[in-house]
Short mmCIF file of C-alpha atoms and ligand atoms in Angstrom, two decimals:
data_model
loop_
_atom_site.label_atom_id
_atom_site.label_comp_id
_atom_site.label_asym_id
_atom_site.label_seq_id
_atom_site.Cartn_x
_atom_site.Cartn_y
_atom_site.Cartn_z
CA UNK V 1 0.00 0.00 0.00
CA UNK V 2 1.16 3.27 -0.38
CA UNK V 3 -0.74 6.58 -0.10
CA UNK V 4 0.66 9.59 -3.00
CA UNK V 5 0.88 12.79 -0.64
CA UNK V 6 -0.45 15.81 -1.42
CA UNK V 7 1.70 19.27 -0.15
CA UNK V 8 -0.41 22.46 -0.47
CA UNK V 9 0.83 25.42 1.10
CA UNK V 10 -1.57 28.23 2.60
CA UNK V 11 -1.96 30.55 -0.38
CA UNK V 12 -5.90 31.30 -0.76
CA UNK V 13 -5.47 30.57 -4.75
CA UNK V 14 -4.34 26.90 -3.54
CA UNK V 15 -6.28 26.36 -0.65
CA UNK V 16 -9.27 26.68 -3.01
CA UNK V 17 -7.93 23.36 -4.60
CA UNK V 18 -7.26 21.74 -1.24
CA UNK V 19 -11.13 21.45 -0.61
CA UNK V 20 -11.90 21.08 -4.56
CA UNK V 21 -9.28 19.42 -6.19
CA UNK V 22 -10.90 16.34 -5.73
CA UNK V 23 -10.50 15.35 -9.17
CA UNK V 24 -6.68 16.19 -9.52
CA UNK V 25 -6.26 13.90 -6.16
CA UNK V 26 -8.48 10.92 -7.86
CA UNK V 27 -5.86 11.86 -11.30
CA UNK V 28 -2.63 11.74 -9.23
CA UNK V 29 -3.80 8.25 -7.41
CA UNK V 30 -4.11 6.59 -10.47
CA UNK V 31 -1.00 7.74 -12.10
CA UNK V 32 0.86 6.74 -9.52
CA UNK V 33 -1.32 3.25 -9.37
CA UNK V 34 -0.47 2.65 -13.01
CA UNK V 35 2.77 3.58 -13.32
CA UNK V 36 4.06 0.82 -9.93
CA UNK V 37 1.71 -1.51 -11.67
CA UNK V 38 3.65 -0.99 -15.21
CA UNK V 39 7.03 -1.41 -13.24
CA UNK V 40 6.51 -4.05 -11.32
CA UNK V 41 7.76 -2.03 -8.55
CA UNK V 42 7.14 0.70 -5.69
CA UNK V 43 10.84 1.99 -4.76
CA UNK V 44 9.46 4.19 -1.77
CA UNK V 45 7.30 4.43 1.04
CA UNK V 46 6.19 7.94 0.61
CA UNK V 47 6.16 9.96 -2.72
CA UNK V 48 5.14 13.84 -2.17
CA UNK V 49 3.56 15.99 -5.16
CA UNK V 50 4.38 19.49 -4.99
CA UNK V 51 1.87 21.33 -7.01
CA UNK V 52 1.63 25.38 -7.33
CA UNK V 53 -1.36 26.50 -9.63
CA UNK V 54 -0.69 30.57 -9.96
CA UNK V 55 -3.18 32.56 -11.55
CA UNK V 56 0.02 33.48 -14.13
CA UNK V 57 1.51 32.12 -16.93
CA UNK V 58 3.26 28.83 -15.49
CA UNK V 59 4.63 25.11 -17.18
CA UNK V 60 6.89 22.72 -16.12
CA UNK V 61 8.22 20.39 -13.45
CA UNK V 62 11.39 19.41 -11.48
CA UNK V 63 11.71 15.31 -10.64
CA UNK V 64 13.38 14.22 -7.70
CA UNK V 65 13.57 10.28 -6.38
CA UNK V 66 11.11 11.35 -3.64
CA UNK V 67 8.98 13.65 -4.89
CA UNK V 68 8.46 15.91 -7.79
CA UNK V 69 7.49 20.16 -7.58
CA UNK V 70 4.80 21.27 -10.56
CA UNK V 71 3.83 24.52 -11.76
CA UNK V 72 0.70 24.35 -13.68
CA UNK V 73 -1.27 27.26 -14.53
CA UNK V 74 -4.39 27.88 -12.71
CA UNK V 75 -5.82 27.98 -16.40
CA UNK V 76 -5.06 24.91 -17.19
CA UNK V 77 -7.05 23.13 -14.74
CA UNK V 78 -9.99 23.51 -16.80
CA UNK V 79 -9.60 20.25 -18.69
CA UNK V 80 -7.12 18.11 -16.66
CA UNK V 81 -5.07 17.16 -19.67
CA UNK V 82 -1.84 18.89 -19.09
CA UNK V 83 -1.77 18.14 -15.19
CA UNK V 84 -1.98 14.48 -15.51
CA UNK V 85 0.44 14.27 -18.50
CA UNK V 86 3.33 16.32 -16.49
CA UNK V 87 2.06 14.69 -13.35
CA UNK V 88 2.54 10.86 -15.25
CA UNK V 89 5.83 12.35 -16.73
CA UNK V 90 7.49 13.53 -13.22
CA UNK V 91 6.19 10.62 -11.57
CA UNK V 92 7.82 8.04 -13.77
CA UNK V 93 11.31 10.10 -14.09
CA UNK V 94 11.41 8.51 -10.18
CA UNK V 95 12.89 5.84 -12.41
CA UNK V 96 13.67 6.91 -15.84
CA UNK V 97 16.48 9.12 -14.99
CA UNK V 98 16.62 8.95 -10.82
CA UNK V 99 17.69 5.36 -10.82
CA UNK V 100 17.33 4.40 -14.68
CA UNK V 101 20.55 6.39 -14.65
CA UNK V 102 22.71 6.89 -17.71
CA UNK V 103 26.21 7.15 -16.98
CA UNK V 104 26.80 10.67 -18.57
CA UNK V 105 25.27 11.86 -15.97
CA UNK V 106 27.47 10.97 -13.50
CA UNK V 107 29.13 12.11 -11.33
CA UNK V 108 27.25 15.24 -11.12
CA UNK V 109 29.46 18.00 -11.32
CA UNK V 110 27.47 21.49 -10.82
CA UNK V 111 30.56 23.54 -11.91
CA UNK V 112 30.61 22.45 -14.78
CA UNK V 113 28.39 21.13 -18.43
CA UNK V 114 27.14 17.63 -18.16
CA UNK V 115 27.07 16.68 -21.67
CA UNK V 116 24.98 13.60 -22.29
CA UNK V 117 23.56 11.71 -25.38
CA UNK V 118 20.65 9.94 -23.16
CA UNK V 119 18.24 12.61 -23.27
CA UNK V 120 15.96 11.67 -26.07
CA UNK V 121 15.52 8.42 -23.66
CA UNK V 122 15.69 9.91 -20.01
CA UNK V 123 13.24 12.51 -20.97
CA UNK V 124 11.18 11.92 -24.30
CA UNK V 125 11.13 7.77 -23.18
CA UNK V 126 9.32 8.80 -20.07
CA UNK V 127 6.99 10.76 -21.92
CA UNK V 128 6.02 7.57 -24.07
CA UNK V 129 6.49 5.52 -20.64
CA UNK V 130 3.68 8.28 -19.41
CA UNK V 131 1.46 8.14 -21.94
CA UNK V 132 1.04 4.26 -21.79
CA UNK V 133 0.27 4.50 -18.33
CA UNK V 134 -2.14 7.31 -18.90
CA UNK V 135 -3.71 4.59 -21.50
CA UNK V 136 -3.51 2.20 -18.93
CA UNK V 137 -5.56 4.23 -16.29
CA UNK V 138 -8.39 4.99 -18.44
CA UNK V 139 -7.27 8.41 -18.22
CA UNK V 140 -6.27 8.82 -22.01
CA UNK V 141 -8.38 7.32 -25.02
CA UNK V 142 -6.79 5.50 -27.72
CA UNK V 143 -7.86 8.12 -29.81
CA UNK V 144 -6.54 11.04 -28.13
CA UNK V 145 -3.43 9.07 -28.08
CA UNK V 146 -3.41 8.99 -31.74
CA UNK V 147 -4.32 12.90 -32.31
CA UNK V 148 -1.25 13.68 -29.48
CA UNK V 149 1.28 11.34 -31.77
CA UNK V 150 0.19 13.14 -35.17
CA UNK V 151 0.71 15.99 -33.44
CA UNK V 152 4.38 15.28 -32.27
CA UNK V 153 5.00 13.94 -36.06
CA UNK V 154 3.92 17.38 -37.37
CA UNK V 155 6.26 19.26 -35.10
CA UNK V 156 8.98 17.33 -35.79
CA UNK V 157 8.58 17.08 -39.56
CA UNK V 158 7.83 20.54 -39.92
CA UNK V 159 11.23 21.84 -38.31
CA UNK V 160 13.94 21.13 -41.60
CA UNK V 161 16.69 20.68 -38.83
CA UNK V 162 15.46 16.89 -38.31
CA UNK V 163 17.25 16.38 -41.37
CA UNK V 164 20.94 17.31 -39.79
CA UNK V 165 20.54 17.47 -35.91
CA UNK V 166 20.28 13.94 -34.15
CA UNK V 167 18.22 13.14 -31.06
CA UNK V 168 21.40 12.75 -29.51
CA UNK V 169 23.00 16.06 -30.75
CA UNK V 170 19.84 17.34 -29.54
CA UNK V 171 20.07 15.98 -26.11
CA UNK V 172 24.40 17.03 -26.12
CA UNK V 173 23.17 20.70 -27.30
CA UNK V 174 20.62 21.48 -24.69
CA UNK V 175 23.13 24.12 -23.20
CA UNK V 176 22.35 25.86 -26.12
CA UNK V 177 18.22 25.65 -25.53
CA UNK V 178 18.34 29.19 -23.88
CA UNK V 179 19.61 30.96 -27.36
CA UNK V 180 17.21 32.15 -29.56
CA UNK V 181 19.35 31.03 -32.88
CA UNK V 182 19.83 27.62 -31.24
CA UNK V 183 16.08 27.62 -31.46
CA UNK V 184 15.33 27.87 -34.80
CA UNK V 185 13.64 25.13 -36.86
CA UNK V 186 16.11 25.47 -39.43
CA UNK V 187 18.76 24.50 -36.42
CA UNK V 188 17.26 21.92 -34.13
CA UNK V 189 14.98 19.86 -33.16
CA UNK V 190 13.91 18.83 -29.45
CA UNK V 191 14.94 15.55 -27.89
CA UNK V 192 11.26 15.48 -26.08
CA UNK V 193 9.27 15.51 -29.39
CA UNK V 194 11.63 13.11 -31.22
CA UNK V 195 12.70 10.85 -28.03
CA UNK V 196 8.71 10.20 -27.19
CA UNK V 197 8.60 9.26 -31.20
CA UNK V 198 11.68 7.26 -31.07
CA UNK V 199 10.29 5.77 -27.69
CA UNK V 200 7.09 4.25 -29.17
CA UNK V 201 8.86 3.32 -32.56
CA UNK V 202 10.91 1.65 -30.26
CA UNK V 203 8.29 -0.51 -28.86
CA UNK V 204 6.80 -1.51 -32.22
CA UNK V 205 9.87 -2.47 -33.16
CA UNK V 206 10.52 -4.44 -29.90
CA UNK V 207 7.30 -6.12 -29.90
CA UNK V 208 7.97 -7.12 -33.98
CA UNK V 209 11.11 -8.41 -33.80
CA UNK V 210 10.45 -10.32 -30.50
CA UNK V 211 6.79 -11.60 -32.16
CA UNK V 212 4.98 -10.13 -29.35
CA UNK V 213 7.02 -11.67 -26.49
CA UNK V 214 8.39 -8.15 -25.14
CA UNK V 215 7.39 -4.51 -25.39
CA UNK V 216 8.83 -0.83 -24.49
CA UNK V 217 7.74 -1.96 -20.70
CA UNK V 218 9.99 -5.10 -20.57
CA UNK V 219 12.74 -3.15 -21.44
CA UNK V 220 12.20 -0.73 -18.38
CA UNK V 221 11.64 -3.63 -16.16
CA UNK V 222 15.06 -4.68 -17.57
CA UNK V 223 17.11 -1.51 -16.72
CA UNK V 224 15.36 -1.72 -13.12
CA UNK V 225 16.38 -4.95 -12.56
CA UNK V 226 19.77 -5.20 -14.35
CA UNK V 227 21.18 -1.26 -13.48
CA UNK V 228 19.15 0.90 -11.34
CA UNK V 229 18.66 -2.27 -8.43
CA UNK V 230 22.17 -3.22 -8.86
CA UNK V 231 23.00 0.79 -8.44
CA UNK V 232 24.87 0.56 -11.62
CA UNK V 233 24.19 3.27 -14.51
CA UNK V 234 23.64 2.47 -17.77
CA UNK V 235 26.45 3.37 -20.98
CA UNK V 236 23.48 5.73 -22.40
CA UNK V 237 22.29 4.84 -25.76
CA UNK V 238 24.79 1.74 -26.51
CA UNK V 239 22.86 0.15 -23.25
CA UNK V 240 19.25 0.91 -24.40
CA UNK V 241 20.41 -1.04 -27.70
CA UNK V 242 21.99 -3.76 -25.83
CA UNK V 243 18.81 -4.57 -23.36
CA UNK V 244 16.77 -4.11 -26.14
CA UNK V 245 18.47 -6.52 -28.07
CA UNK V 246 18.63 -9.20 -25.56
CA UNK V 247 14.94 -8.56 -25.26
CA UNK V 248 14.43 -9.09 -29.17
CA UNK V 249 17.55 -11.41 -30.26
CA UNK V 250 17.64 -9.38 -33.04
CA UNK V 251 20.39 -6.67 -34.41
CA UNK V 252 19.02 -2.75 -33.86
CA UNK V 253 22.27 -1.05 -34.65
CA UNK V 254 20.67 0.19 -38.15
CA UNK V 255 17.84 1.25 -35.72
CA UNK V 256 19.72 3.21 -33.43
CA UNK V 257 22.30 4.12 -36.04
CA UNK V 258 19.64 5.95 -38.05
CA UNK V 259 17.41 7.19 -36.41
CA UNK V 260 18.67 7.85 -32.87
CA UNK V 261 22.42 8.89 -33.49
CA UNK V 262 21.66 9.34 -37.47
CA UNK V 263 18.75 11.70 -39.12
CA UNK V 264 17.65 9.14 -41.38
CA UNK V 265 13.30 9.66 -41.79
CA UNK V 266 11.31 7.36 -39.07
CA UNK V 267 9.97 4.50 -39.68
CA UNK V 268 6.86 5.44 -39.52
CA UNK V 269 4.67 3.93 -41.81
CA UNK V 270 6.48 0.46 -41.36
CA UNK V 271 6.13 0.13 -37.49
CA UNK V 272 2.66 1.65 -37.09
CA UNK V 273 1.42 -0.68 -39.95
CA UNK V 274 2.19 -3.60 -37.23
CA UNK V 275 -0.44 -2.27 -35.60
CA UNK V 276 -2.79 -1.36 -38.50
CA UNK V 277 -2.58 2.80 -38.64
CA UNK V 278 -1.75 4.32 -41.52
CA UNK V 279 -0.13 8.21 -41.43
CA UNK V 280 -1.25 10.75 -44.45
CA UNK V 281 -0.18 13.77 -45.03
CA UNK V 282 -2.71 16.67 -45.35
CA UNK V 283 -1.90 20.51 -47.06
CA UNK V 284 -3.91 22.61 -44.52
CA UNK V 285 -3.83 26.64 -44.42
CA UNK V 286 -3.35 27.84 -40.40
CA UNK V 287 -2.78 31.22 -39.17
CA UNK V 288 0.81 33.00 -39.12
CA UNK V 289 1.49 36.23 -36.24
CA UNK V 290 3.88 36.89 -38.44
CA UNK V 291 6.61 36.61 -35.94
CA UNK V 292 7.90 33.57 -33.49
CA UNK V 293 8.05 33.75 -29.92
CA UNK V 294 9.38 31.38 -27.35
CA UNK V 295 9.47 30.76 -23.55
CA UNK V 296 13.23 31.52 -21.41
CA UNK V 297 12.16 28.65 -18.89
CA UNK V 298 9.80 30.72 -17.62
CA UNK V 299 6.74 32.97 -19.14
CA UNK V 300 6.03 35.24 -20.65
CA UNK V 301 6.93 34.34 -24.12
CA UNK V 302 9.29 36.55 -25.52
CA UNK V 303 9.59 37.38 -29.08
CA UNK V 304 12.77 36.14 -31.40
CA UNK V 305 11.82 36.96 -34.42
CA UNK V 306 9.69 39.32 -36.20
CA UNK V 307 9.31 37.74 -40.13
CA UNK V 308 6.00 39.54 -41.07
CA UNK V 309 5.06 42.86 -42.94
CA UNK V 310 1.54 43.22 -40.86
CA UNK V 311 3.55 42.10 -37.27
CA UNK V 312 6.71 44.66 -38.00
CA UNK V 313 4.11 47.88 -39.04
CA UNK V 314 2.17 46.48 -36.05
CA UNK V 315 5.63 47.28 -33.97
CA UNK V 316 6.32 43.99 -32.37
CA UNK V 317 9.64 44.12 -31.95
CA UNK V 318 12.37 41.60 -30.86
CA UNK V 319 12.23 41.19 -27.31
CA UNK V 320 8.82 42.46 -26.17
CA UNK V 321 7.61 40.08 -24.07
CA UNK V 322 3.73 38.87 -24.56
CA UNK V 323 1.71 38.95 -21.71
CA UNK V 324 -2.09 38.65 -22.73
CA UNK V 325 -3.38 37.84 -25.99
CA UNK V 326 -7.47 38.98 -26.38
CA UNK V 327 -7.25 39.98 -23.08
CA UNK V 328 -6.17 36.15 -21.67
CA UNK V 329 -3.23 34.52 -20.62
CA UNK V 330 -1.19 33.21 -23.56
CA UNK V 331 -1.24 29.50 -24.43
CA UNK V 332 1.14 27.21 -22.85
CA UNK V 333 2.87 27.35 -27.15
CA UNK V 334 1.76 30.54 -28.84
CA UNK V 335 2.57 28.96 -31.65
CA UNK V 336 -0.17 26.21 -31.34
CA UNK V 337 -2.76 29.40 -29.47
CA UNK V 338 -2.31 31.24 -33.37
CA UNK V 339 -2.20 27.81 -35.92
CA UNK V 340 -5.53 26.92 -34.28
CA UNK V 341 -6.93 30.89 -35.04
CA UNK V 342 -8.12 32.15 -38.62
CA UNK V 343 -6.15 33.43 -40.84
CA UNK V 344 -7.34 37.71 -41.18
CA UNK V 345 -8.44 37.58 -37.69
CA UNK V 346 -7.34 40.68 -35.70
CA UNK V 347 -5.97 40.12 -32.43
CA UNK V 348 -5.19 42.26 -29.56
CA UNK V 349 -1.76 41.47 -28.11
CA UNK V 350 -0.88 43.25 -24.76
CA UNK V 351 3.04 43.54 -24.62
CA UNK V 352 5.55 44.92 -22.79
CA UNK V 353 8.13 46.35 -24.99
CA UNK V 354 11.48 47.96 -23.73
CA UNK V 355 9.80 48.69 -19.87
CA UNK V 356 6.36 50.10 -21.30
CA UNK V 357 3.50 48.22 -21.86
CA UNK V 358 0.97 48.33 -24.79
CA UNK V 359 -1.64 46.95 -27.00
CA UNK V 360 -0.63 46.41 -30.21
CA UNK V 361 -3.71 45.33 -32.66
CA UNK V 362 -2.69 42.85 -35.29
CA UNK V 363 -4.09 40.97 -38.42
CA UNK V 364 -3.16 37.41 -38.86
CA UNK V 365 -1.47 36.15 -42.08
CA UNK V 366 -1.66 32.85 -43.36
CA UNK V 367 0.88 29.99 -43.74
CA UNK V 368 1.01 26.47 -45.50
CA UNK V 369 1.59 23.92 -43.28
CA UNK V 370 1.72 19.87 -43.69
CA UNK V 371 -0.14 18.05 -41.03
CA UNK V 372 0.31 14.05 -40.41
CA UNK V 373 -2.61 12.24 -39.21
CA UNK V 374 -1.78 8.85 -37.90
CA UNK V 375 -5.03 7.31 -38.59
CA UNK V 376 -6.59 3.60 -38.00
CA UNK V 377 -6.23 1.49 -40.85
CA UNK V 378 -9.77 0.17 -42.38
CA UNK V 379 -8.22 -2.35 -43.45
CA UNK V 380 -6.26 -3.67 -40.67
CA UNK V 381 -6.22 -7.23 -40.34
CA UNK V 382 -7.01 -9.41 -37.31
CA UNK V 383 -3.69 -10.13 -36.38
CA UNK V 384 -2.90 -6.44 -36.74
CA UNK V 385 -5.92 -5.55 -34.37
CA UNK V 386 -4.72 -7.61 -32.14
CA UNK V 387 -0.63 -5.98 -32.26
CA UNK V 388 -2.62 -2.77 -31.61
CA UNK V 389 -4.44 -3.74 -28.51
CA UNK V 390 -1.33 -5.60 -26.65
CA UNK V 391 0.51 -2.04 -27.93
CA UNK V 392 -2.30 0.20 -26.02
CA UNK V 393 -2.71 -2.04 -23.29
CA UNK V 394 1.28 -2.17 -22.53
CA UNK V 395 1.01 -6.24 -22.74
CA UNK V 396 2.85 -9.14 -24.23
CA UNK V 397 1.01 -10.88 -26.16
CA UNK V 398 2.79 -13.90 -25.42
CA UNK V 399 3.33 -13.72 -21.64
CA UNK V 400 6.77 -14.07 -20.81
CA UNK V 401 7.58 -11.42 -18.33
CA UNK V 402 10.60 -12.57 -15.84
CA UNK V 403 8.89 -13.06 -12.48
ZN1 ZN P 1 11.23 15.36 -17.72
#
């Protein structure tokens, strides 16, 4: 038995969701029941969520073997999407990446870089690793699942740097995430987005070339068992390939080679047509601001780059940070808040540009973009429905889990 704690400190915003946040609590409990359940394992007596909901722009969390701290916009509470997917992702980092623990990592040296390959895994694995649990708990529908993973293929395709920048040059760049250059699509791509897509690729591929004997989840079992119980750390990516392959008796160094330390395409349509979903493409027209904006760790976005005619007469400048769009809160990505607005629209952006703040009124311009849509085959066979359902469900379709 164990009981997840709940911390809330004596702030009247938060003490409002001490005596309401009845659903969050039900969330957290089975998150927290899914994810031992999916490990086999419960490596604590007492795990402690932090949670701060400010009425402010707020996103991200901090894991810790013990506990995690979350700061989730009061906003965002509305639909309880966001908290239980960074809620599922903290909570399973108390393995992936507390004891799941590549050796790049170590020994921690806080005068210094770490540089380290193993982020795609150590962060965008536990966001697959989430997700299935999410599946798991009833708290995510197969469906959704499949809208959240065309999503992720979008981003990455649309960004031309997944064509030279590796997940693993990805993950050994991230001291460069705070520079707005670094940013650029043309110059990287994010080892979240393509480590969760490498991460369920991953476990098609696992589950195919062990004929349904092992999945994603044996392999984490694996690590447990094999490093993080044995308090060794693992030899980053070399060590994901070489539990993996004892899993499938196969050889994945073209899979790793290309597609985690390579920027060779995914295998997309092969692996997801084991499991009888086909991705399209789709031309669709979305609204442009006319200018790109990001977060530095913490809101507001700031501006860092101004491409548009309309956006530069407007006077958005480099810099100016945006602190209400309409009126609201911006979106957690501004960037998403716009593509899903109408292209001609006038908006009313309140900004704060070199210590004054405004309202700058601005017309939205339009932009191509190519959207995938992973999408359930109609002609899937039976054996292919069946891949799919062991895939969703996190099982083996042959039992053969080590006791
Ligand atoms: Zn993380």
């Amino acid at each position: 038995m164990f009981t997840p704690g709940m911390f809330i400190p004596p702030h009247p915003a938060r003490l409002w969701l001490m005596f309401s946040g009845r659903p969050t609590t039900i969330a957290s409990k089975k998150i927290t029941a899914a994810e031992t359940a999916w490990m086999d394992d419960r490596p604590f007596d007492t795990y402690v969520f932090i949670y701060h909901f400010p009425h402010a722009p707020a996103g991200g969390g901090m894991e810790h073997a013990y506990s995690t701290a979350i700061d989730l916009s009061a906003n965002e509470l509305k639909d309880l999407r966001n908290f239980q997917s960074v809620s599922a992702h903290e909570f399973f980092h108390l393995w992936n990446v507390k004891r799941i623990r590549p050796q790049s990592l170590e020994p921690i040296d806080y005068s210094r870089e770490n540089y380290t390959r193993a982020l795609w895994f150590s962060e965008g694995v536990t966001t697959t690793a989430a997700d299935l649990a999410l599946l798991k708990a009833g708290l995510m529908k197969p469906e959704d699942y499949f809208k959240k993973l065309s999503a992720a293929i979008t981003t990455l395709q649309s960004r031309p740097a997944h064509l030279t920048q590796s997940a693993e040059e990805s993950s050994l760049d991230t001291w460069l995430d705070k520079y707005p250059t670094y940013r650029s699509p043309e110059r990287s791509i994010n080892y979240y987005n393509k480590g969760e897509l490498l991460g369920v690729l991953l476990d098609l591929k696992i589950r195919e070339d062990s004929h349904g004997r092992y999945s994603i989840r044996d392999l984490f079992q694996k690590l447990n068992r094999d490093y993080a119980k044995q308090r060794k750390f693992f030899n980053d990516s070399d060590d994901v390939r070489a539990v993996s392959e004892s899993l499938t008796g196969s050889d994945l160094r073209n899979f790793f080679d290309h597609y985690v330390a390579g920027t060779q395409e995914l295998p997309y349509n092969d692996l997801f047509a084991t499991v009888g979903l086909n991705l399209s493409q789709e031309n669709r027209t979305i609204a442009d601001p006319g200018f790109r904006a990001a977060r530095n760790f913490t809101p507001p976005p700031v501006i860092e780059e101004v491409y548009g005619d309309q956006a530069r007469s407007a006077g958005l400048r480099v810099g100016d940070e945006i602190l209400a769009v309409d009126g609201q809160q911006p979106a957690r990505s501004l960037e998403q808040q716009f593509a899903n607005s109408t292209p001609g629209r006038r908006v009313r952006l309140t900004v704060q540009s070199r210590g004054v703040r405004k309202d700058i009124e601005l017309t939205l311009g339009e932009q191509s973009l190519t959207a995938y849509v992973l999408r359930e085959s109609q002609q899937a066979t039976a054996e292919q429905l069946a891949h799919r359902k062991a895939w969703l469900d996190s099982e083996d379709q042959i039992p053969s889990r080590p006791q």
